XYZ file of C-alpha atoms in Angstrom:
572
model
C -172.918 -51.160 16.930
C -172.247 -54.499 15.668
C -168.977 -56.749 17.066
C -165.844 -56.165 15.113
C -162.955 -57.982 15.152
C -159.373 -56.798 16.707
C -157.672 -57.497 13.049
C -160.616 -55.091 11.349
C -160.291 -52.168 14.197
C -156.496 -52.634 13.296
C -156.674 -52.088 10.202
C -159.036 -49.337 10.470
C -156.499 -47.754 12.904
C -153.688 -48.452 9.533
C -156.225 -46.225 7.426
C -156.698 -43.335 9.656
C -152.720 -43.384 10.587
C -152.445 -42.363 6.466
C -154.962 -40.137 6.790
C -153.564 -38.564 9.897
C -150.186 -38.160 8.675
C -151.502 -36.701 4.854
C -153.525 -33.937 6.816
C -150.146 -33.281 9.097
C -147.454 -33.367 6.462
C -147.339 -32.545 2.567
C -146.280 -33.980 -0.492
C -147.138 -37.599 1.585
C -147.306 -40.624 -1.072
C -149.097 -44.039 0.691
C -148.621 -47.645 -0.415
C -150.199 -50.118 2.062
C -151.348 -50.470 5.549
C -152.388 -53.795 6.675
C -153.276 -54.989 10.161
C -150.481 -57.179 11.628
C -150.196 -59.620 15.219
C -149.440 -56.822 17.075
C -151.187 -53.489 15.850
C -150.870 -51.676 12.094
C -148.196 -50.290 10.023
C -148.242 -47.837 7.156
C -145.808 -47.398 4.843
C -145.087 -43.548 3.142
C -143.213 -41.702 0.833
C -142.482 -38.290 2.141
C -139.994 -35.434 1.982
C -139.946 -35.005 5.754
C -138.096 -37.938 7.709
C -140.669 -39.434 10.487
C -139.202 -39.728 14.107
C -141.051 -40.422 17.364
C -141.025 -36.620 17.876
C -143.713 -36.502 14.907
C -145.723 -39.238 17.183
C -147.506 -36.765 19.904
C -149.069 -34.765 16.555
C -149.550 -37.493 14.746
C -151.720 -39.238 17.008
C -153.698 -35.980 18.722
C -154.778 -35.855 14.715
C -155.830 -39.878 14.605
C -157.746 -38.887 18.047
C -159.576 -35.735 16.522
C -160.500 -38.557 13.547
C -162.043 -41.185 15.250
C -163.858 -38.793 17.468
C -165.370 -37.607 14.773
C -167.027 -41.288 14.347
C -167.199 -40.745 10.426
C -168.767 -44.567 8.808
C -166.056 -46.510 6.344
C -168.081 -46.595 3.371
C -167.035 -50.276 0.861
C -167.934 -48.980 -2.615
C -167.213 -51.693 -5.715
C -165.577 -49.419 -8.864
C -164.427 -49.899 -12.313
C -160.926 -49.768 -12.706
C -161.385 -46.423 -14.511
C -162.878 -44.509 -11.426
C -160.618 -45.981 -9.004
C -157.708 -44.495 -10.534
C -159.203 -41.441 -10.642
C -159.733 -41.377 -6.992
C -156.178 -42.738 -6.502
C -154.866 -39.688 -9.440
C -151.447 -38.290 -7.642
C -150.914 -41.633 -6.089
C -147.987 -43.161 -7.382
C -147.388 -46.738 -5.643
C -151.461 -46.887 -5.273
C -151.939 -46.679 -9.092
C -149.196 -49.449 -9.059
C -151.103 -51.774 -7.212
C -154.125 -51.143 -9.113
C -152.432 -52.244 -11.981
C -151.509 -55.848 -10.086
C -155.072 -55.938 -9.940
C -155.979 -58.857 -12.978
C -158.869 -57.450 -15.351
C -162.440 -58.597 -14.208
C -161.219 -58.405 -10.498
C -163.706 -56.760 -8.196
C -162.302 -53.752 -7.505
C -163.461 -52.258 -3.877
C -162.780 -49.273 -1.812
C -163.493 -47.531 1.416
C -164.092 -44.311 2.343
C -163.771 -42.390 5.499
C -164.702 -39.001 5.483
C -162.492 -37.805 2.664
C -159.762 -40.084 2.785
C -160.540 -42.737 0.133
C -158.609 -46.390 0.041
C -158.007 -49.170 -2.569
C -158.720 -51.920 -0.172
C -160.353 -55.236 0.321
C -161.476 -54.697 4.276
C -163.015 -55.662 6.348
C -162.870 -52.480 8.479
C -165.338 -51.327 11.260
C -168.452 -49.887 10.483
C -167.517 -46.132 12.418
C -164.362 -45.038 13.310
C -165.150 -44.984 17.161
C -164.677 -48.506 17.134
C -160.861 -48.613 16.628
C -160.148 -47.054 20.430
C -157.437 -45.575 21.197
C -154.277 -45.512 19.172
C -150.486 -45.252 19.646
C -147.790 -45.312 17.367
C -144.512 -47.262 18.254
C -141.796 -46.916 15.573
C -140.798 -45.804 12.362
C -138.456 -48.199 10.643
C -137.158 -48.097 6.584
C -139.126 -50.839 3.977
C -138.424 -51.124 0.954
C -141.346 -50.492 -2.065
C -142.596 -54.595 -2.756
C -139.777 -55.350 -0.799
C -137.692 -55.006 -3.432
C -134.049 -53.526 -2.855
C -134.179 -52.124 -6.101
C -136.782 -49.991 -5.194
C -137.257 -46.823 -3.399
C -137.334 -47.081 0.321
C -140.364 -45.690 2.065
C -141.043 -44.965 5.783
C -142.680 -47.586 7.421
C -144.687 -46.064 10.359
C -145.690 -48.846 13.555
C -148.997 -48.654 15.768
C -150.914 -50.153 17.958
C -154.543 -49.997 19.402
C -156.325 -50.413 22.678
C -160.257 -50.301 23.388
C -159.501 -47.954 25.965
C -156.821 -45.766 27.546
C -156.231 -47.899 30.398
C -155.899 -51.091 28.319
C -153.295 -49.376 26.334
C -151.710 -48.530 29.437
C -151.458 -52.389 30.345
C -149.905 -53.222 27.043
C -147.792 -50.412 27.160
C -146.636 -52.135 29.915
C -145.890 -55.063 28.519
C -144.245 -53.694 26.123
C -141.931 -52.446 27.982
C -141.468 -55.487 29.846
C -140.686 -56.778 26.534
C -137.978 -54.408 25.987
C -136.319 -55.516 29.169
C -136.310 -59.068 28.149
C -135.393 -58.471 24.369
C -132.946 -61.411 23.299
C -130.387 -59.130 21.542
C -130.047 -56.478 24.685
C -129.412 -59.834 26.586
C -127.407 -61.448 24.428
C -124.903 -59.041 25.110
C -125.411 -57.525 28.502
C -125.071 -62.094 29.806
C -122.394 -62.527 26.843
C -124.141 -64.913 24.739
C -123.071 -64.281 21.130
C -123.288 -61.312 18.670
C -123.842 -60.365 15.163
C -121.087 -58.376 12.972
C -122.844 -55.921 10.916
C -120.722 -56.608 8.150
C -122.243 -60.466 8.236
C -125.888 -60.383 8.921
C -127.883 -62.701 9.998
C -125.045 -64.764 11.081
C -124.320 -65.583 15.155
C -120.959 -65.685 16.564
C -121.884 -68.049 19.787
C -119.512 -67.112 22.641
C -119.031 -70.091 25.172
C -121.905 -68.876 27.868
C -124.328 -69.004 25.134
C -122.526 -72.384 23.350
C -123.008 -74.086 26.342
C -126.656 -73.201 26.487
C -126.750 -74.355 22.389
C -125.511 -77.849 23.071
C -126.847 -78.136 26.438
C -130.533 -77.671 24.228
C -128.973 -79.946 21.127
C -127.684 -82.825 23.886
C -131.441 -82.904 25.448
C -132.959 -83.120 21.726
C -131.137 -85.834 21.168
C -131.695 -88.103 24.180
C -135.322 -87.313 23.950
C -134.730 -88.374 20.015
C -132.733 -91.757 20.794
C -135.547 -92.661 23.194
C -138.034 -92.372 20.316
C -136.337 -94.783 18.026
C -134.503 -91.722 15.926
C -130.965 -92.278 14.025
C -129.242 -89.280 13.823
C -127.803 -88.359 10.216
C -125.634 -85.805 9.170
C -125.815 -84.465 4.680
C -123.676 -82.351 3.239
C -123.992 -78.416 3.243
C -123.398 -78.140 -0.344
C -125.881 -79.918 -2.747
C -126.149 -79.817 -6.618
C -128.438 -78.035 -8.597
C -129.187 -80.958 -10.740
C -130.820 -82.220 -7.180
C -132.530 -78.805 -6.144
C -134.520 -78.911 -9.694
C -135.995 -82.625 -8.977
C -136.858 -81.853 -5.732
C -138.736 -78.762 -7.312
C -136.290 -76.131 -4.346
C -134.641 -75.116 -7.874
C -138.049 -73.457 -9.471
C -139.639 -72.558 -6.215
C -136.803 -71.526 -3.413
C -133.862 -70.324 -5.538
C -134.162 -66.911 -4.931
C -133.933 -67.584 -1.428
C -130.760 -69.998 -1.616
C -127.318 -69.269 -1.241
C -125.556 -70.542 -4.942
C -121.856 -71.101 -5.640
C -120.028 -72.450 -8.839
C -117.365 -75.409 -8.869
C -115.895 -76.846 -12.146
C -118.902 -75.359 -14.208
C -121.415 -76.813 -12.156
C -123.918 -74.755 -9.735
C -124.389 -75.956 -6.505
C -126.136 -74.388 -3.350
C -126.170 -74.262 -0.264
C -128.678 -76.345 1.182
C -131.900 -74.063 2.790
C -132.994 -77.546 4.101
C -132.885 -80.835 4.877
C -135.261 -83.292 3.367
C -133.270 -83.662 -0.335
C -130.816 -85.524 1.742
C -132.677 -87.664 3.919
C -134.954 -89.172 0.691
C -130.978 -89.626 -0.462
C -129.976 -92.041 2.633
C -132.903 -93.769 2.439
C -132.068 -94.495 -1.878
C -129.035 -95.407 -0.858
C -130.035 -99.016 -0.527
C -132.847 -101.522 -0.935
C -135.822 -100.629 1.976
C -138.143 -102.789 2.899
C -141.488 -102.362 3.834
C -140.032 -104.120 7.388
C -137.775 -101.350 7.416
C -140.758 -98.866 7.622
C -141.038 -96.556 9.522
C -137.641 -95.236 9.381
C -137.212 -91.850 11.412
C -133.835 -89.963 10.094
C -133.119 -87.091 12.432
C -130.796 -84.306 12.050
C -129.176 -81.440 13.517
C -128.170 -79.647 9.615
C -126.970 -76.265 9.374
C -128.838 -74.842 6.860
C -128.856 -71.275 4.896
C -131.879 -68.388 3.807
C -130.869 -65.715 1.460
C -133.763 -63.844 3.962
C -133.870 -59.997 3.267
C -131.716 -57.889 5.574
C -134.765 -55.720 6.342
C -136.086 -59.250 7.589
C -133.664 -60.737 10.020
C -133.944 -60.083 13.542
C -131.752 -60.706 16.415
C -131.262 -64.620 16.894
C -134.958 -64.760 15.665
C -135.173 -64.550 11.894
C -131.173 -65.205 10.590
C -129.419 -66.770 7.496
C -128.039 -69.232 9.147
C -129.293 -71.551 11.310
C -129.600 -75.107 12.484
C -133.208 -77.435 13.192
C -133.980 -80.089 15.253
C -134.991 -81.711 11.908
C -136.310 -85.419 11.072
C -137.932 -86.982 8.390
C -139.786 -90.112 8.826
C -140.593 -92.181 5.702
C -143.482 -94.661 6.208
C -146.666 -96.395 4.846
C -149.663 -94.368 3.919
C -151.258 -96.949 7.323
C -148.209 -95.717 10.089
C -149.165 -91.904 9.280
C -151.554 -91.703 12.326
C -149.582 -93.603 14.722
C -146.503 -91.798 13.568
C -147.883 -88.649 13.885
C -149.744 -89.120 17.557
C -145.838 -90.769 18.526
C -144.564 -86.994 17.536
C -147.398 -84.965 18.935
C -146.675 -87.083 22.201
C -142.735 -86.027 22.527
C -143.508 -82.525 21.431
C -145.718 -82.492 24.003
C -143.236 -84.054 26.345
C -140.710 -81.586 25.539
C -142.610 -78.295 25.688
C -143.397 -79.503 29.493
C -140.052 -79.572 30.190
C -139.750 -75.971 29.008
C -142.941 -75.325 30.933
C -144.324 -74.203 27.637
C -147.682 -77.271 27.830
C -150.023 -75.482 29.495
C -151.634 -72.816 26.934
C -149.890 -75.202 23.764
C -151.985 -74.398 20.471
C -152.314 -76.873 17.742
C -153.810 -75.842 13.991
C -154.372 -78.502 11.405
C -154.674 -76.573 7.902
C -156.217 -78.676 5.545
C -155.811 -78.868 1.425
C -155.443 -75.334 -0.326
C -157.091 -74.460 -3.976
C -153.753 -74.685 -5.209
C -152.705 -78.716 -4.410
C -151.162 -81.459 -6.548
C -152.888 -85.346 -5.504
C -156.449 -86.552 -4.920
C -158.960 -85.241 -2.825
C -159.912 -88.742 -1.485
C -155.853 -89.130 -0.611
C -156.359 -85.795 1.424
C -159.445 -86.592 3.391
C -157.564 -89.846 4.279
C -154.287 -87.792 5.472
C -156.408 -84.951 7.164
C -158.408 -87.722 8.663
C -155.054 -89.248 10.262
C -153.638 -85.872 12.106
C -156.845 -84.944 13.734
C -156.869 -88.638 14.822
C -153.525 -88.208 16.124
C -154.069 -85.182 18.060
C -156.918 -86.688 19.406
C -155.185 -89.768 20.506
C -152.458 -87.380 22.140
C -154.764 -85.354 23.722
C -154.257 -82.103 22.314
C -156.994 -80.344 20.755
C -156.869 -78.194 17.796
C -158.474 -75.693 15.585
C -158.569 -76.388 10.992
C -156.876 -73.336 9.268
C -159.119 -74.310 6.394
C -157.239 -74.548 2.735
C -153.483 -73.214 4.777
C -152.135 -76.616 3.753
C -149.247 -76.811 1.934
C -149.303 -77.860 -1.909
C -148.272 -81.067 -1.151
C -150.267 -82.375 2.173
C -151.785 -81.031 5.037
C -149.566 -79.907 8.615
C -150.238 -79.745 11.724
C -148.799 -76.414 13.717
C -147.880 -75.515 17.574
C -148.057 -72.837 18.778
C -146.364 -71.894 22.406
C -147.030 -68.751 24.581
C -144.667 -67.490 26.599
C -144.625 -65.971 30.088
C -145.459 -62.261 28.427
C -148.487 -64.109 26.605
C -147.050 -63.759 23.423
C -147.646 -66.555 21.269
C -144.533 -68.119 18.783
C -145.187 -71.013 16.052
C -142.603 -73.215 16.401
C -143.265 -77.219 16.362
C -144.613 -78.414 13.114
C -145.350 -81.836 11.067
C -146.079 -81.531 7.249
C -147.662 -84.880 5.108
C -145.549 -85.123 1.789
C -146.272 -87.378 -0.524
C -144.866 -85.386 -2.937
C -141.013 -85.280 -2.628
C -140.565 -89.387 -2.637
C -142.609 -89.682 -5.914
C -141.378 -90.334 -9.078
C -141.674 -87.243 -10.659
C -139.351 -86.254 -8.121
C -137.108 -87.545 -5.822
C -138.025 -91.432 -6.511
C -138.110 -93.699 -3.311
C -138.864 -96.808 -2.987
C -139.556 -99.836 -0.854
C -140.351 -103.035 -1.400
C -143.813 -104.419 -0.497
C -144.965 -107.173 1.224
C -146.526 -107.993 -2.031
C -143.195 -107.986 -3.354
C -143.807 -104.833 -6.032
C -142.123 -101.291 -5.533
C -143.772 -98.624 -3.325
C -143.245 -95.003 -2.819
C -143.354 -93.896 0.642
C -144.638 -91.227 2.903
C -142.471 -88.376 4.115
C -143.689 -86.563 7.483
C -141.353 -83.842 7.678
C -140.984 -82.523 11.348
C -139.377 -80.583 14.186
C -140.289 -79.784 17.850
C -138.925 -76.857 18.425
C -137.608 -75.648 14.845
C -134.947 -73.512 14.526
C -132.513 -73.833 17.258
C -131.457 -70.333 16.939
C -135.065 -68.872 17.221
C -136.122 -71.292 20.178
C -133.020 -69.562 22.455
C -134.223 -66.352 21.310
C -137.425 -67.806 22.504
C -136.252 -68.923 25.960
C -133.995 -65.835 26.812
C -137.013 -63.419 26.896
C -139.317 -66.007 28.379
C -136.811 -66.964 31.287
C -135.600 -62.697 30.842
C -132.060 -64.664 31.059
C -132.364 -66.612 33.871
C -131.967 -69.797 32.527
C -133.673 -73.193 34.647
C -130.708 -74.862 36.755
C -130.207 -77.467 33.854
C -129.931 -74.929 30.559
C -128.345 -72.262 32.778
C -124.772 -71.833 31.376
C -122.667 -71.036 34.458
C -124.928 -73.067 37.006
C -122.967 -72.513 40.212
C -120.804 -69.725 41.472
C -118.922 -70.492 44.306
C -117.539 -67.330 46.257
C -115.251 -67.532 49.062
C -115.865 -64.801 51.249
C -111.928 -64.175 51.544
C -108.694 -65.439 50.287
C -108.298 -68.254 52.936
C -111.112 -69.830 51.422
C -110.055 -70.000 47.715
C -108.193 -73.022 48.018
C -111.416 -74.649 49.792
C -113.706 -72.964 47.145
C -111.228 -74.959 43.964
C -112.256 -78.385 45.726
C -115.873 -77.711 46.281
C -115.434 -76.833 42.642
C -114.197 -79.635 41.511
C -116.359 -81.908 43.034
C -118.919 -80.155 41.261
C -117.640 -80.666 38.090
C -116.650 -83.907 38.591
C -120.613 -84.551 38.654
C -121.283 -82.992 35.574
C -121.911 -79.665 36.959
C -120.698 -75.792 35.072
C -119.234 -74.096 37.656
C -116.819 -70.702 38.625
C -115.000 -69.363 41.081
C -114.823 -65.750 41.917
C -111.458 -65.350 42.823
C -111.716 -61.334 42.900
C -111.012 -59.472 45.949
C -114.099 -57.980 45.926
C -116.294 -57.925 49.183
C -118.872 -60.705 49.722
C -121.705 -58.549 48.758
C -120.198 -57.070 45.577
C -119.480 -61.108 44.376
C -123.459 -62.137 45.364
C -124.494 -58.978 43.589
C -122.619 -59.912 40.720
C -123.468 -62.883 40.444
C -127.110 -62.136 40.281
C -126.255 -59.978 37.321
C -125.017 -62.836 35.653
C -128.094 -64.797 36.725
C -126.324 -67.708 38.198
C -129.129 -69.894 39.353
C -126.673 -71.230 42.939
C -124.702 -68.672 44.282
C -122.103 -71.121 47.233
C -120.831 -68.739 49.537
C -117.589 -70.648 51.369
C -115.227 -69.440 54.010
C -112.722 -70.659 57.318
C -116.334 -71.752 58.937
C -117.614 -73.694 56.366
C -114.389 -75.097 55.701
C -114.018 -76.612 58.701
C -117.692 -78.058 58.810
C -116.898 -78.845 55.377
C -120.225 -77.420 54.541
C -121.160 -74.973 52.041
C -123.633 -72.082 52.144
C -126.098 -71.974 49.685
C -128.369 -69.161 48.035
C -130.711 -69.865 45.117
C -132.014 -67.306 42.897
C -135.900 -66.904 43.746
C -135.326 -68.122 47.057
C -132.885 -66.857 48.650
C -130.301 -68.324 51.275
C -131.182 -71.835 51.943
C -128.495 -72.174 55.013
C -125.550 -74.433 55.437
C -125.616 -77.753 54.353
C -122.911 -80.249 53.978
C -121.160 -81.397 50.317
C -123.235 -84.510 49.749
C -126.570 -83.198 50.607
C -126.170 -80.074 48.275
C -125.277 -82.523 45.492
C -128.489 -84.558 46.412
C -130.462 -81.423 46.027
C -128.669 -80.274 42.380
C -129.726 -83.932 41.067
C -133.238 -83.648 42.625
C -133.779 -80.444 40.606
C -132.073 -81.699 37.716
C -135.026 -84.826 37.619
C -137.681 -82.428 38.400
């Protein structure tokens, strides 16, 4: 059999699921099944409601199916014979009719389940492997609220039984590291029901937000930033000229003041092409790098958000650079170097993945002024040594991006540096900037829109599951817990404390009357990176006894040479 690819056997797996679950149920109505980055889904219409029970059935059926290593057939159709094959088929005769006259029209069939689809699928059903479904969650038909909501059914595949054991695995590894079971069980923040998609940040996981927003922005001074602050509430009249008014407004949050519409803004760049109008620019001015820390707001779909992960509102580590069409390849091998920097600190630069998509079909500008801007990024990767793949025509309208991509310590993969070429938003069919020349005539300039780790929000999210809560010494939020082993010590314990503190260090006291073991126990709940244990002894060595998650106790040692080892770590 010829090599198929993991998205085709996934998708496969998404037809035979249907098939599966019309041959175990009645009255069952299918939409769509694509493959996705982890597996399949399905999505159904049917009078019984789907639970994990249904599962064991469900897949002993898929199993019978693919054992019986029936060939997907791709047949081409007139419109005509596709809907009779479809006849009974509600939302599939829908989508046929999305389907613009003198479109190819192609199905495949699999024994006698027949599918409106474009492929690619494998060639027998054998090749999908072994198949396991995960969850059943509610989606709405098109995504539309409006509409009827259908049972979307989750799945994944393996090639065998014992790699579906491994990810099973992982899996649940995944469960146990899941931001919003952390969230709470470390006291983090939380999300009212009644406001979704909004965080509440309690002060263990504030401290880790500005602890994250205070490193950004040293790493962003060093790099010859200014930080810049624009208001939350924008016009409409600016929306439309930036083109967010035709394009975005669905997605925007709008309110009404003295007859005029305003919105809130979704992002940032409006305002920093209005600081830089704001007065004359010279070319000696260029490039001018205009970070900011906004707060900006999605209308996203509530079926959409997820944890800390996908919200409505959230805050970037934003910047927009405006520069000369010659500074975009030094500018963008400058960014590619501090994202680079950064994700090392995170221990995230090892497996970093970089994509450079290139001009789409649908773009507004010259080809030749594309080449030219494609030409600079992969030059600037280069030059920061970080290879990369071309996402060929994934550009967007305006200019080509590069992407990065991190993987985490569960080898999951997350998207979440990027730095777009716009020569679109300063031009003078819409926002109108200009500098003056050094031949003295009016230019527009060249907006690189870009963030290192995007939204601030998502890249926690990012780090709780990667780090499963235990925060590195410097992001931790409670980085020391000092516990005297008995009331005697407490007032020992305070000073050791504040000395601490008085070198810039977040630390408690457990002051409970709990026995030693209970307090170190504890504190490993908490996942206190030092744990000081301090009593009469140590008090009169003036010393202070030391464990370290991961390594255990590291012994006595006296005040100044525990501080010597925080600030070692810290530099490290």
């Amino acid at each position: 059999m010829a090599e198929v690819t993991i998205e085709a056997r996934r998708h496969s797996a998404a037809h035979l699921a249907a098939r599966a679950i019309m041959n175990v149920f009645e009255n069952v109505q299918v939409d769509i099944g694509p493959a996705t980055d982890e597996g399949f889904y399905y999505d159904f219409d049917l009078p019984h409601r789907l639970s994990p029970e249904d599962f064991p059935k469900i897949e002993e059926e898929i199993k019978r199916l693919i054992a019986l290593d029936e060939p997907f057939v791709r047949k081409e159709v007139s419109r005509e014979e596709c809907a009779k094959m479809l006849e009974g088929q509600q939302y599939k005769l829908e989508r046929l009719g999305d389907i613009p006259e003198g479109e190819t029209i192609s199905t495949y069939a699999v024994g006698d389940y027949v599918e409106m689809c474009r492929g690619p699928h494998v060639e027998h059903s054998s090749q999908i492997g072994v198949v396991k479904l995960t969850r059943v969650a509610g989606s709405y038909f098109r995504g539309d609220v409006n509409n009827k909501m259908l049972q979307r059914v989750y799945g994944i595949i393996a090639k065998d039984q014992a790699e579906m054991d491994e990810i099973i695995e992982r899996a649940e590894e995944a469960k146990r590291r899941d931001h919003r079971k952390l969230g709470v069980e470390l006291d983090l923040f939380h999300i009212d029901p009644e406001n979704p998609g909004q965080i509440f940040w309690h002060p263990r996981g504030w401290s880790i937000y500005v602890t994250l927003q205070d490193y950004m922005r040293k790493k962003l001074v060093a790099d010859g930033y200014s930080e810049v602050n624009t208001p939350a509430l924008m016009p409409r009249s600016l929306w439309e000229r930036s083109g967010h008014w035709g394009h975005y407004q669905k997605n925007m949050f709008v309110t009404e003041s003295e007859k005029r519409l305003f919105a809130v803004k979704p992002m940032n760049c409006p305002g920093a092409i209005e600081i830089f109008k704001s007065r004359t620019r010279s070319y000696k001015d260029l490039p001018l790098r205009l970070a900011e820390f906004g707060h900006c707001a999605r209308n996203e779909p509530s079926g959409t958000l997820h944890g800390i992960m996908r919200v409505r509102g959230f805050v970037q580590d934003d910047a927009h650079i405006l520069c000369t069409e010659d500074q975009i390849e030094e500018e963008v091998a400058k960014f590619c170097r501090l994202l680079k920097d950064v994700y090392s600190d995170f221990g995230f630069d090892k497996n970093l993945l970089v994509k450079l998509s290139t001009m789409p079909e649908d773009h507004v500008g010259e080809i030749a002024t594309w080449q030219h801007a494609e030409a600079a990024l992969a030059a600037a990767c280069n030059a920061a040594g970080l290879p990369f793949e071309i996402q060929p025509g994934e550009g967007a309208f305006y200019g080509p991006k590069l992407e990065f991509t991190l993987v985490d310590a569960l080898g999951r993969q997350w998207q979440c540096g990027t730095i777009q070429l716009d020569y679109q938003l300063p031009s003078a069919e819409r926002l109108n900037a200009e500098y003056v020349g050094a031949d003295g005539k009016k230019h527009h300039p060249v907006m690189l829109h870009r963030a290192v780790l995007g939204s601030l929000e998502r890249f926690i999210g990012i780090l709780i599951e990667n780090y499963a809560g235990a925060f590195p010494f410097w992001l931790a939020p409670e980085q020391i817990r000092i516990l005297p082993s008995s009331d005697k010590a407490l007032d020992y314990a305070k000073k050791i404390k504040a000395a601490l503190e008085a070198n810039g260090y977040r630390v408690t006291v457990d002051a409970s009357s709990e026995k030693l073991g209970a307090k170190i126990r504890e504190a490993s709940n908490w996942k206190v990176p030092y744990k000081v244990v301090v009593g009469p002894r140590d008090e009169a060595d003036e010393t202070v006894s030391v464990r370290k998650t991961g390594e255990g106790d590291l012994g006595a040692m006296k005040l100044p040479d525990f501080l010597a080892k925080l600030q070692s770590e810290i530099k490290a």
